[in-house]
Amino acid sequence: MEVTYWFSKWLLNENQVQICDQDMWDNNEFSKLFKNSNWNRTFTLDSWKPITIKEKINIPLWMEWMIYWCLAYKATAVWPKAGGVFDIVIRKAVHLNLFIWWDYEIRSSIALLKNKSDIFSSNNKIKAEVIDNELILSLIAENNSNIAQKISMNWKIYNALWFQQKFEIPEKKLIPNSSEEFTVNVWILPFYKWPFNVSIDIQWIPSFDFDTSNIDPSLKEPITIQESWKIFIFTRIWILIAILIILILVLILRPLFRKHHDQV
């Protein structure tokens, strides 16, 4: 088999999963780090005889943390079968991710970014909006550590009148220096609306894309934080209640004022 390999591009899909490009072109920053600049990375592989290929890479001083890239390769038969209509070419791409740092420098951290809300919220990191009479809550989490993190969340919304709903967001993976918006649909709230309490438990677990057999177990432990806040949803019902209360007060206090005026 004749094998050709190269270092290809990558991207994240909508689920923050690393996807590798199978196109083998010399047009990305990763390929420029290798000392061998020759595009023709081709060798012949005999049956049942493995070959070890060594590549030297120059890592710039500014390039730290996790480096996500891919290795693409294709394999074709050197001597095609006689009389064949077509030949099958194996073409694949696999992850080639590097961790450039000492293991004691590993950090596990998640930050919540500001998220402007259409509804008054006591926490500027939580966005609340009503769409088609349904309450939508969302926050933006950023992975500011140097390794990937698996994030999961548990939400709870409740008030003093025994209303309560709980929600769970499935686990998502965030690579370093990336962010993701997490959203829950509370659905339709009680007709009276107004003040509600919201709490959320956020847990993240380090996700290593390399061998961790020699890493301190404490670096692999999950971390949990809790955020809580209040939201206030305006409704015309409270205006009617306020008007009704004012009318009742007027009816109650008017005789008192009349009596005081007659005595004077």
Short mmCIF file of N, CA and C in Angstrom, two decimals, residues 7 17 49 62 87 108 158 184 211 223 238:
data_model
loop_
_atom_site.label_atom_id
_atom_site.label_comp_id
_atom_site.label_asym_id
_atom_site.label_seq_id
_atom_site.Cartn_x
_atom_site.Cartn_y
_atom_site.Cartn_z
N PHE A 7 -1.03 17.00 7.88
CA PHE A 7 -1.63 17.56 9.09
C PHE A 7 -2.73 18.53 8.67
N VAL A 17 -17.93 19.36 19.38
CA VAL A 17 -17.16 18.14 19.10
C VAL A 17 -16.15 18.45 18.00
N LYS A 49 4.21 -5.49 7.72
CA LYS A 49 5.48 -4.92 8.14
C LYS A 49 5.26 -3.47 8.54
N TRP A 62 4.93 30.98 22.65
CA TRP A 62 3.61 31.50 23.00
C TRP A 62 2.52 30.44 22.90
N ASP A 87 -10.59 1.31 -8.08
CA ASP A 87 -9.84 0.95 -6.88
C ASP A 87 -10.39 1.74 -5.69
N SER A 108 -8.26 23.93 36.14
CA SER A 108 -9.64 23.60 35.80
C SER A 108 -10.52 24.74 36.28
N TYR A 158 -38.51 28.80 41.49
CA TYR A 158 -39.58 28.63 42.48
C TYR A 158 -39.99 30.00 43.02
N VAL A 184 -32.45 26.94 29.03
CA VAL A 184 -33.55 26.08 29.46
C VAL A 184 -34.86 26.81 29.20
N ASP A 211 -2.92 10.95 27.73
CA ASP A 211 -2.77 9.95 28.79
C ASP A 211 -2.63 10.64 30.14
N ILE A 223 -15.60 19.98 39.97
CA ILE A 223 -15.77 21.21 40.74
C ILE A 223 -17.22 21.67 40.56
N TRP A 238 -50.95 42.72 38.14
CA TRP A 238 -50.53 43.46 39.33
C TRP A 238 -50.99 44.91 39.28
#
